[in-house]
Amino acid sequence: MPARQISEITQDQQAAWGYRVRYWWNPVLWCLEQMGVHLYSKQRDVLNGVARHRKVVVPSGHGCGKTFVLACLVLWYLFVRSPCKVVTTAPTVAQVKNVLWGEINSLFQERLAGHTMYAGVGTATMKMQKSP
């Protein structure tokens, strides 16, 4: 099969490439521009750390925004680095399902529902459904 010519690249493919280039290493910018989320400095450190390193440790107490920043991180991965699988864990199933995925769902519904997700080439729309 002959190599594709540059002129054969569709507008969707160009948009997907530009989207990935802009946000691949910058989840903080993605959160700001795509979700309108302003993060405080430690939250930015966590997001940037995950974008650049294989392992990131986040020691902290209660009520300091860990779940929120993790929800932002999951959505960034799904929208920017797809196709991908994002594995989430917590001490209990209830915390994963109700707390973390509740936050992910809330952020998605409030800020991203209907957005275009660039998956490789072309576009796809992501929808989240409530479990029965």
Short mmCIF file of N, CA, C and O in Angstrom, two decimals:
data_model
loop_
_atom_site.label_atom_id
_atom_site.label_comp_id
_atom_site.label_asym_id
_atom_site.label_seq_id
_atom_site.Cartn_x
_atom_site.Cartn_y
_atom_site.Cartn_z
N MET A 1 0.84 -1.18 0.00
CA MET A 1 0.00 0.00 0.00
C MET A 1 0.89 1.25 0.00
O MET A 1 1.78 1.37 0.82
N PRO A 2 0.65 2.17 -0.92
CA PRO A 2 1.50 3.38 -0.98
C PRO A 2 1.26 4.28 0.22
O PRO A 2 0.20 4.29 0.82
N ALA A 3 2.28 5.05 0.58
CA ALA A 3 2.18 6.00 1.69
C ALA A 3 1.14 7.06 1.36
O ALA A 3 1.02 7.48 0.21
N ARG A 4 0.42 7.50 2.36
CA ARG A 4 -0.60 8.52 2.13
C ARG A 4 0.08 9.88 1.96
O ARG A 4 1.04 10.19 2.65
N GLN A 5 -0.45 10.64 1.07
CA GLN A 5 0.06 11.98 0.83
C GLN A 5 -0.50 12.91 1.91
O GLN A 5 -1.57 12.69 2.46
N ILE A 6 0.24 13.95 2.18
CA ILE A 6 -0.18 14.93 3.19
C ILE A 6 -1.53 15.51 2.83
O ILE A 6 -2.33 15.78 3.70
N SER A 7 -1.82 15.69 1.57
CA SER A 7 -3.08 16.28 1.15
C SER A 7 -4.26 15.35 1.43
O SER A 7 -5.40 15.79 1.41
N GLU A 8 -4.01 14.08 1.71
CA GLU A 8 -5.08 13.13 1.98
C GLU A 8 -5.52 13.14 3.44
O GLU A 8 -6.47 12.47 3.79
N ILE A 9 -4.83 13.86 4.30
CA ILE A 9 -5.20 13.92 5.70
C ILE A 9 -6.45 14.78 5.85
O ILE A 9 -6.51 15.90 5.36
N THR A 10 -7.44 14.23 6.53
CA THR A 10 -8.71 14.95 6.68
C THR A 10 -8.60 16.05 7.72
O THR A 10 -7.67 16.08 8.52
N GLN A 11 -9.59 16.92 7.72
CA GLN A 11 -9.62 17.99 8.72
C GLN A 11 -9.75 17.41 10.12
O GLN A 11 -9.16 17.93 11.07
N ASP A 12 -10.52 16.34 10.27
CA ASP A 12 -10.65 15.69 11.58
C ASP A 12 -9.31 15.15 12.05
O ASP A 12 -8.96 15.26 13.22
N GLN A 13 -8.54 14.55 11.15
CA GLN A 13 -7.24 14.02 11.51
C GLN A 13 -6.28 15.14 11.89
O GLN A 13 -5.51 15.01 12.84
N GLN A 14 -6.34 16.26 11.17
CA GLN A 14 -5.51 17.41 11.51
C GLN A 14 -5.90 17.97 12.87
O GLN A 14 -5.04 18.30 13.69
N ALA A 15 -7.20 18.06 13.12
CA ALA A 15 -7.67 18.56 14.41
C ALA A 15 -7.24 17.63 15.54
O ALA A 15 -6.80 18.09 16.60
N ALA A 16 -7.35 16.33 15.31
CA ALA A 16 -6.94 15.35 16.33
C ALA A 16 -5.45 15.48 16.63
O ALA A 16 -5.03 15.44 17.80
N TRP A 17 -4.66 15.63 15.61
CA TRP A 17 -3.21 15.77 15.80
C TRP A 17 -2.89 17.04 16.58
O TRP A 17 -2.12 17.03 17.53
N GLY A 18 -3.50 18.16 16.20
CA GLY A 18 -3.27 19.42 16.89
C GLY A 18 -3.70 19.36 18.35
O GLY A 18 -3.02 19.88 19.24
N TYR A 19 -4.82 18.72 18.60
CA TYR A 19 -5.35 18.56 19.96
C TYR A 19 -4.36 17.77 20.81
O TYR A 19 -4.01 18.17 21.91
N ARG A 20 -3.89 16.65 20.27
CA ARG A 20 -2.94 15.81 21.01
C ARG A 20 -1.61 16.53 21.24
O ARG A 20 -1.04 16.45 22.33
N VAL A 21 -1.10 17.20 20.25
CA VAL A 21 0.17 17.92 20.40
C VAL A 21 0.04 18.99 21.47
O VAL A 21 0.91 19.14 22.32
N ARG A 22 -1.07 19.71 21.48
CA ARG A 22 -1.25 20.81 22.43
C ARG A 22 -1.34 20.31 23.88
O ARG A 22 -0.81 20.93 24.79
N TYR A 23 -2.02 19.16 24.08
CA TYR A 23 -2.33 18.74 25.44
C TYR A 23 -1.59 17.49 25.93
O TYR A 23 -1.71 17.15 27.10
N TRP A 24 -0.85 16.80 25.08
CA TRP A 24 -0.23 15.52 25.46
C TRP A 24 0.60 15.63 26.73
O TRP A 24 0.51 14.78 27.61
N TRP A 25 1.42 16.65 26.84
CA TRP A 25 2.29 16.84 28.00
C TRP A 25 1.78 17.91 28.95
O TRP A 25 2.48 18.31 29.87
N ASN A 26 0.58 18.41 28.73
CA ASN A 26 0.10 19.53 29.54
C ASN A 26 -1.34 19.34 30.02
O ASN A 26 -2.27 20.00 29.53
N PRO A 27 -1.55 18.44 30.99
CA PRO A 27 -2.91 18.25 31.49
C PRO A 27 -3.48 19.48 32.19
O PRO A 27 -4.70 19.68 32.20
N VAL A 28 -2.62 20.32 32.75
CA VAL A 28 -3.09 21.53 33.42
C VAL A 28 -3.74 22.47 32.40
O VAL A 28 -4.83 23.01 32.64
N LEU A 29 -3.10 22.64 31.25
CA LEU A 29 -3.67 23.48 30.19
C LEU A 29 -4.98 22.89 29.69
O LEU A 29 -5.95 23.62 29.46
N TRP A 30 -5.03 21.56 29.55
CA TRP A 30 -6.26 20.91 29.12
C TRP A 30 -7.39 21.17 30.11
O TRP A 30 -8.51 21.51 29.71
N CYS A 31 -7.10 21.03 31.39
CA CYS A 31 -8.12 21.28 32.42
C CYS A 31 -8.64 22.71 32.36
O CYS A 31 -9.84 22.94 32.48
N LEU A 32 -7.74 23.63 32.15
CA LEU A 32 -8.12 25.04 32.07
C LEU A 32 -8.94 25.32 30.80
O LEU A 32 -10.03 25.88 30.87
N GLU A 33 -8.41 24.92 29.65
CA GLU A 33 -9.04 25.27 28.38
C GLU A 33 -10.27 24.43 28.05
O GLU A 33 -11.22 24.93 27.45
N GLN A 34 -10.26 23.17 28.39
CA GLN A 34 -11.37 22.30 28.02
C GLN A 34 -12.45 22.19 29.09
O GLN A 34 -13.61 21.99 28.77
N MET A 35 -12.07 22.33 30.36
CA MET A 35 -13.06 22.21 31.44
C MET A 35 -13.27 23.50 32.21
O MET A 35 -14.16 23.57 33.04
N GLY A 36 -12.42 24.49 32.00
CA GLY A 36 -12.54 25.74 32.74
C GLY A 36 -12.17 25.58 34.21
O GLY A 36 -12.67 26.31 35.06
N VAL A 37 -11.29 24.62 34.50
CA VAL A 37 -10.90 24.31 35.87
C VAL A 37 -9.59 25.01 36.22
O VAL A 37 -8.61 24.87 35.49
N HIS A 38 -9.60 25.75 37.30
CA HIS A 38 -8.38 26.38 37.81
C HIS A 38 -7.90 25.54 38.99
O HIS A 38 -8.64 25.33 39.95
N LEU A 39 -6.68 25.06 38.92
CA LEU A 39 -6.12 24.18 39.95
C LEU A 39 -5.11 24.95 40.80
O LEU A 39 -4.45 25.86 40.30
N TYR A 40 -5.00 24.57 42.05
CA TYR A 40 -3.98 25.19 42.87
C TYR A 40 -2.64 24.50 42.63
O TYR A 40 -2.56 23.46 41.97
N SER A 41 -1.55 25.05 43.12
CA SER A 41 -0.20 24.64 42.72
C SER A 41 0.10 23.17 42.96
O SER A 41 0.70 22.51 42.11
N LYS A 42 -0.32 22.60 44.08
CA LYS A 42 -0.04 21.18 44.35
C LYS A 42 -0.82 20.28 43.40
O LYS A 42 -0.32 19.23 42.99
N GLN A 43 -2.03 20.68 43.05
CA GLN A 43 -2.80 19.90 42.08
C GLN A 43 -2.13 19.95 40.70
O GLN A 43 -2.05 18.94 40.00
N ARG A 44 -1.62 21.12 40.33
CA ARG A 44 -0.89 21.23 39.06
C ARG A 44 0.35 20.34 39.08
O ARG A 44 0.68 19.69 38.08
N ASP A 45 1.05 20.32 40.22
CA ASP A 45 2.23 19.46 40.35
C ASP A 45 1.89 18.00 40.13
O ASP A 45 2.63 17.26 39.48
N VAL A 46 0.77 17.55 40.69
CA VAL A 46 0.34 16.15 40.52
C VAL A 46 0.08 15.86 39.04
O VAL A 46 0.57 14.87 38.49
N LEU A 47 -0.71 16.70 38.39
CA LEU A 47 -1.04 16.46 36.97
C LEU A 47 0.21 16.48 36.10
O LEU A 47 0.40 15.59 35.26
N ASN A 48 1.06 17.47 36.29
CA ASN A 48 2.29 17.53 35.49
C ASN A 48 3.21 16.35 35.79
O ASN A 48 3.86 15.83 34.89
N GLY A 49 3.26 15.92 37.05
CA GLY A 49 4.07 14.78 37.41
C GLY A 49 3.63 13.51 36.70
O GLY A 49 4.44 12.75 36.17
N VAL A 50 2.32 13.28 36.65
CA VAL A 50 1.79 12.09 35.98
C VAL A 50 2.05 12.15 34.47
O VAL A 50 2.35 11.13 33.85
N ALA A 51 1.96 13.33 33.91
CA ALA A 51 2.21 13.46 32.46
C ALA A 51 3.66 13.15 32.11
O ALA A 51 3.94 12.69 31.00
N ARG A 52 4.57 13.36 33.04
CA ARG A 52 6.00 13.25 32.73
C ARG A 52 6.72 12.06 33.37
O ARG A 52 7.84 11.74 32.99
N HIS A 53 6.10 11.40 34.35
CA HIS A 53 6.78 10.34 35.09
C HIS A 53 5.92 9.08 35.18
O HIS A 53 4.70 9.16 35.15
N ARG A 54 6.59 7.95 35.35
CA ARG A 54 5.88 6.68 35.47
C ARG A 54 5.20 6.52 36.83
O ARG A 54 4.17 5.89 36.94
N LYS A 55 5.79 7.06 37.87
CA LYS A 55 5.23 6.93 39.21
C LYS A 55 5.17 8.30 39.88
O LYS A 55 6.11 9.07 39.81
N VAL A 56 4.04 8.56 40.54
CA VAL A 56 3.86 9.80 41.28
C VAL A 56 3.19 9.44 42.60
O VAL A 56 2.21 8.71 42.63
N VAL A 57 3.72 9.94 43.70
CA VAL A 57 3.17 9.71 45.02
C VAL A 57 2.56 11.02 45.52
O VAL A 57 3.17 12.08 45.39
N VAL A 58 1.35 10.92 46.07
CA VAL A 58 0.64 12.12 46.54
C VAL A 58 0.26 11.93 48.01
O VAL A 58 -0.83 11.47 48.32
N PRO A 59 1.17 12.27 48.92
CA PRO A 59 0.81 12.17 50.34
C PRO A 59 0.04 13.41 50.79
O PRO A 59 0.43 14.53 50.48
N SER A 60 -1.08 13.18 51.45
CA SER A 60 -1.84 14.34 51.96
C SER A 60 -2.95 13.88 52.87
O SER A 60 -3.21 12.69 53.03
N GLY A 61 -3.67 14.83 53.42
CA GLY A 61 -4.75 14.54 54.35
C GLY A 61 -6.11 14.52 53.68
O GLY A 61 -6.22 14.38 52.46
N HIS A 62 -7.14 14.71 54.48
CA HIS A 62 -8.52 14.70 53.98
C HIS A 62 -8.93 16.07 53.47
O HIS A 62 -8.50 17.09 53.98
N GLY A 63 -9.76 16.07 52.44
CA GLY A 63 -10.36 17.31 51.97
C GLY A 63 -9.41 18.27 51.28
O GLY A 63 -9.63 19.47 51.30
N CYS A 64 -8.35 17.75 50.65
CA CYS A 64 -7.39 18.66 50.01
C CYS A 64 -7.42 18.58 48.48
O CYS A 64 -6.55 19.11 47.82
N GLY A 65 -8.42 17.90 47.91
CA GLY A 65 -8.59 17.93 46.46
C GLY A 65 -7.99 16.76 45.71
O GLY A 65 -7.88 16.82 44.49
N LYS A 66 -7.61 15.68 46.38
CA LYS A 66 -7.03 14.53 45.69
C LYS A 66 -8.03 13.88 44.73
O LYS A 66 -7.70 13.56 43.60
N THR A 67 -9.24 13.68 45.18
CA THR A 67 -10.25 13.03 44.34
C THR A 67 -10.56 13.90 43.12
O THR A 67 -10.66 13.40 42.00
N PHE A 68 -10.68 15.20 43.34
CA PHE A 68 -10.96 16.11 42.23
C PHE A 68 -9.85 16.08 41.19
O PHE A 68 -10.10 15.97 40.00
N VAL A 69 -8.60 16.17 41.65
CA VAL A 69 -7.49 16.19 40.70
C VAL A 69 -7.35 14.84 40.00
O VAL A 69 -7.00 14.77 38.81
N LEU A 70 -7.66 13.75 40.68
CA LEU A 70 -7.63 12.44 40.04
C LEU A 70 -8.73 12.33 38.99
O LEU A 70 -8.51 11.77 37.91
N ALA A 71 -9.91 12.87 39.27
CA ALA A 71 -10.98 12.89 38.28
C ALA A 71 -10.56 13.68 37.05
O ALA A 71 -10.80 13.25 35.91
N CYS A 72 -9.92 14.82 37.26
CA CYS A 72 -9.39 15.61 36.13
C CYS A 72 -8.39 14.80 35.34
O CYS A 72 -8.40 14.80 34.10
N LEU A 73 -7.53 14.09 36.03
CA LEU A 73 -6.49 13.28 35.40
C LEU A 73 -7.09 12.16 34.55
O LEU A 73 -6.68 11.94 33.41
N VAL A 74 -8.08 11.47 35.08
CA VAL A 74 -8.74 10.39 34.33
C VAL A 74 -9.37 10.94 33.06
O VAL A 74 -9.20 10.38 31.97
N LEU A 75 -10.08 12.05 33.18
CA LEU A 75 -10.72 12.64 31.99
C LEU A 75 -9.69 13.11 30.97
O LEU A 75 -9.87 12.93 29.76
N TRP A 76 -8.60 13.72 31.44
CA TRP A 76 -7.53 14.14 30.52
C TRP A 76 -7.00 12.94 29.75
O TRP A 76 -6.85 13.00 28.54
N TYR A 77 -6.71 11.86 30.46
CA TYR A 77 -6.20 10.65 29.80
C TYR A 77 -7.18 10.15 28.76
O TYR A 77 -6.81 9.82 27.63
N LEU A 78 -8.46 10.06 29.12
CA LEU A 78 -9.45 9.54 28.19
C LEU A 78 -9.63 10.42 26.96
O LEU A 78 -9.84 9.92 25.86
N PHE A 79 -9.56 11.72 27.15
CA PHE A 79 -9.76 12.63 26.03
C PHE A 79 -8.50 12.85 25.20
O PHE A 79 -8.59 13.05 24.00
N VAL A 80 -7.34 12.83 25.82
CA VAL A 80 -6.11 13.19 25.10
C VAL A 80 -5.30 11.97 24.68
O VAL A 80 -4.74 11.94 23.59
N ARG A 81 -5.21 10.98 25.52
CA ARG A 81 -4.31 9.85 25.26
C ARG A 81 -5.05 8.58 24.86
O ARG A 81 -4.53 7.49 24.99
N SER A 82 -6.25 8.73 24.35
CA SER A 82 -6.98 7.55 23.90
C SER A 82 -6.44 7.09 22.55
O SER A 82 -5.87 7.90 21.82
N PRO A 83 -6.55 5.84 22.20
CA PRO A 83 -7.20 4.81 23.00
C PRO A 83 -6.32 4.42 24.18
O PRO A 83 -5.10 4.29 24.05
N CYS A 84 -6.93 4.29 25.32
CA CYS A 84 -6.19 3.94 26.53
C CYS A 84 -7.12 3.26 27.50
O CYS A 84 -8.34 3.25 27.32
N LYS A 85 -6.54 2.69 28.53
CA LYS A 85 -7.30 2.15 29.65
C LYS A 85 -6.80 2.88 30.89
O LYS A 85 -5.60 3.02 31.09
N VAL A 86 -7.72 3.35 31.69
CA VAL A 86 -7.37 4.03 32.93
C VAL A 86 -7.88 3.16 34.08
O VAL A 86 -9.08 2.92 34.19
N VAL A 87 -6.96 2.69 34.89
CA VAL A 87 -7.31 1.86 36.03
C VAL A 87 -7.33 2.73 37.27
O VAL A 87 -6.37 3.46 37.53
N THR A 88 -8.41 2.66 38.02
CA THR A 88 -8.52 3.44 39.25
C THR A 88 -8.71 2.50 40.44
O THR A 88 -9.38 1.49 40.33
N THR A 89 -8.09 2.86 41.55
CA THR A 89 -8.22 2.05 42.76
C THR A 89 -8.47 2.94 43.96
O THR A 89 -8.22 4.15 43.91
N ALA A 90 -8.95 2.32 45.01
CA ALA A 90 -9.16 2.98 46.30
C ALA A 90 -9.25 1.88 47.35
O ALA A 90 -9.35 0.70 46.99
N PRO A 91 -9.23 2.24 48.62
CA PRO A 91 -9.29 1.21 49.66
C PRO A 91 -10.55 0.33 49.60
O PRO A 91 -10.50 -0.83 49.96
N THR A 92 -11.68 0.88 49.13
CA THR A 92 -12.91 0.08 49.03
C THR A 92 -13.56 0.29 47.67
O THR A 92 -13.35 1.32 47.01
N VAL A 93 -14.39 -0.68 47.27
CA VAL A 93 -15.13 -0.57 46.02
C VAL A 93 -16.06 0.64 46.06
O VAL A 93 -16.21 1.36 45.07
N ALA A 94 -16.67 0.87 47.21
CA ALA A 94 -17.58 2.01 47.36
C ALA A 94 -16.86 3.33 47.09
O ALA A 94 -17.43 4.24 46.47
N GLN A 95 -15.61 3.44 47.54
CA GLN A 95 -14.86 4.68 47.30
C GLN A 95 -14.57 4.86 45.82
O GLN A 95 -14.63 5.98 45.30
N VAL A 96 -14.24 3.78 45.13
CA VAL A 96 -13.99 3.89 43.69
C VAL A 96 -15.28 4.27 42.97
O VAL A 96 -15.31 5.22 42.19
N LYS A 97 -16.33 3.52 43.25
CA LYS A 97 -17.59 3.71 42.51
C LYS A 97 -18.29 5.00 42.87
O LYS A 97 -18.67 5.78 41.99
N ASN A 98 -18.46 5.25 44.16
CA ASN A 98 -19.27 6.40 44.58
C ASN A 98 -18.49 7.70 44.67
O ASN A 98 -19.00 8.75 44.28
N VAL A 99 -17.28 7.63 45.19
CA VAL A 99 -16.52 8.87 45.40
C VAL A 99 -15.78 9.26 44.13
O VAL A 99 -16.06 10.30 43.53
N LEU A 100 -14.83 8.43 43.69
CA LEU A 100 -14.01 8.80 42.53
C LEU A 100 -14.83 8.88 41.26
O LEU A 100 -14.82 9.89 40.57
N TRP A 101 -15.56 7.80 40.93
CA TRP A 101 -16.32 7.83 39.67
C TRP A 101 -17.53 8.76 39.78
O TRP A 101 -18.00 9.28 38.77
N GLY A 102 -17.99 9.03 40.97
CA GLY A 102 -19.01 10.07 41.14
C GLY A 102 -18.45 11.43 40.76
O GLY A 102 -19.11 12.23 40.08
N GLU A 103 -17.21 11.70 41.18
CA GLU A 103 -16.55 12.98 40.83
C GLU A 103 -16.26 13.04 39.33
O GLU A 103 -16.46 14.09 38.69
N ILE A 104 -15.79 11.95 38.76
CA ILE A 104 -15.52 11.90 37.31
C ILE A 104 -16.81 12.16 36.55
O ILE A 104 -16.84 12.97 35.61
N ASN A 105 -17.88 11.49 36.94
CA ASN A 105 -19.17 11.67 36.27
C ASN A 105 -19.67 13.11 36.40
O ASN A 105 -20.14 13.69 35.42
N SER A 106 -19.55 13.68 37.59
CA SER A 106 -19.99 15.07 37.78
C SER A 106 -19.22 16.04 36.90
O SER A 106 -19.81 16.89 36.23
N LEU A 107 -17.89 15.90 36.90
CA LEU A 107 -17.07 16.77 36.04
C LEU A 107 -17.44 16.60 34.58
O LEU A 107 -17.57 17.57 33.83
N PHE A 108 -17.58 15.35 34.17
CA PHE A 108 -17.93 15.09 32.77
C PHE A 108 -19.27 15.73 32.42
O PHE A 108 -19.38 16.44 31.41
N GLN A 109 -20.29 15.47 33.22
CA GLN A 109 -21.63 15.98 32.92
C GLN A 109 -21.67 17.51 32.93
O GLN A 109 -22.30 18.12 32.08
N GLU A 110 -20.98 18.12 33.89
CA GLU A 110 -21.02 19.58 34.02
C GLU A 110 -20.16 20.31 33.00
O GLU A 110 -20.47 21.42 32.60
N ARG A 111 -19.04 19.68 32.60
CA ARG A 111 -18.06 20.44 31.83
C ARG A 111 -17.69 19.85 30.47
O ARG A 111 -17.13 20.56 29.64
N LEU A 112 -17.98 18.56 30.23
CA LEU A 112 -17.50 17.94 29.00
C LEU A 112 -18.56 17.25 28.16
O LEU A 112 -18.28 16.86 27.03
N ALA A 113 -19.76 17.08 28.68
CA ALA A 113 -20.79 16.38 27.92
C ALA A 113 -21.00 17.07 26.58
O ALA A 113 -21.14 18.28 26.50
N GLY A 114 -20.92 16.30 25.52
CA GLY A 114 -21.07 16.85 24.18
C GLY A 114 -19.78 17.29 23.53
O GLY A 114 -19.76 17.61 22.35
N HIS A 115 -18.68 17.33 24.27
CA HIS A 115 -17.38 17.68 23.69
C HIS A 115 -16.94 16.59 22.72
O HIS A 115 -17.28 15.43 22.88
N THR A 116 -16.14 16.96 21.78
CA THR A 116 -15.56 15.98 20.87
C THR A 116 -14.29 15.43 21.47
O THR A 116 -13.47 16.16 21.99
N MET A 117 -14.15 14.13 21.41
CA MET A 117 -12.96 13.45 21.90
C MET A 117 -12.19 12.96 20.69
O MET A 117 -12.75 12.28 19.84
N TYR A 118 -10.94 13.33 20.58
CA TYR A 118 -10.12 12.92 19.46
C TYR A 118 -9.43 11.61 19.81
O TYR A 118 -8.57 11.56 20.66
N ALA A 119 -9.82 10.54 19.15
CA ALA A 119 -9.29 9.21 19.45
C ALA A 119 -8.46 8.73 18.26
O ALA A 119 -9.01 8.21 17.29
N GLY A 120 -7.17 8.91 18.32
CA GLY A 120 -6.32 8.44 17.23
C GLY A 120 -6.52 9.30 16.01
O GLY A 120 -5.95 10.37 15.88
N VAL A 121 -7.32 8.83 15.12
CA VAL A 121 -7.70 9.61 13.94
C VAL A 121 -9.20 9.75 13.94
O VAL A 121 -9.92 8.86 14.37
N GLY A 122 -9.68 10.85 13.48
CA GLY A 122 -11.11 11.10 13.48
C GLY A 122 -11.57 11.54 14.86
O GLY A 122 -10.79 11.92 15.70
N THR A 123 -12.87 11.48 15.05
CA THR A 123 -13.44 11.92 16.32
C THR A 123 -14.41 10.89 16.86
O THR A 123 -14.94 10.06 16.15
N ALA A 124 -14.64 10.94 18.14
CA ALA A 124 -15.62 10.10 18.81
C ALA A 124 -16.24 10.92 19.92
O ALA A 124 -15.59 11.81 20.46
N THR A 125 -17.47 10.65 20.25
CA THR A 125 -18.12 11.33 21.35
C THR A 125 -18.21 10.39 22.53
O THR A 125 -18.63 9.24 22.38
N MET A 126 -17.79 10.84 23.68
CA MET A 126 -17.82 10.03 24.89
C MET A 126 -19.10 10.30 25.65
O MET A 126 -19.49 11.44 25.82
N LYS A 127 -19.77 9.23 26.07
CA LYS A 127 -20.97 9.38 26.87
C LYS A 127 -20.82 8.53 28.11
O LYS A 127 -20.35 7.41 28.05
N MET A 128 -21.22 9.07 29.25
CA MET A 128 -21.23 8.30 30.48
C MET A 128 -22.67 8.02 30.85
O MET A 128 -23.52 8.88 30.73
N GLN A 129 -22.93 6.78 31.29
CA GLN A 129 -24.27 6.40 31.68
C GLN A 129 -24.27 6.00 33.14
O GLN A 129 -23.28 5.47 33.64
N LYS A 130 -25.38 6.23 33.80
CA LYS A 130 -25.53 5.78 35.18
C LYS A 130 -25.69 4.27 35.19
O LYS A 130 -26.34 3.70 34.32
N SER A 131 -25.08 3.62 36.17
CA SER A 131 -25.25 2.18 36.28
C SER A 131 -26.63 1.89 36.87
O SER A 131 -27.18 2.69 37.61
N PRO A 132 -27.19 0.73 36.50
CA PRO A 132 -28.55 0.41 36.98
C PRO A 132 -28.61 0.21 38.48
O PRO A 132 -27.71 -0.03 39.16
#
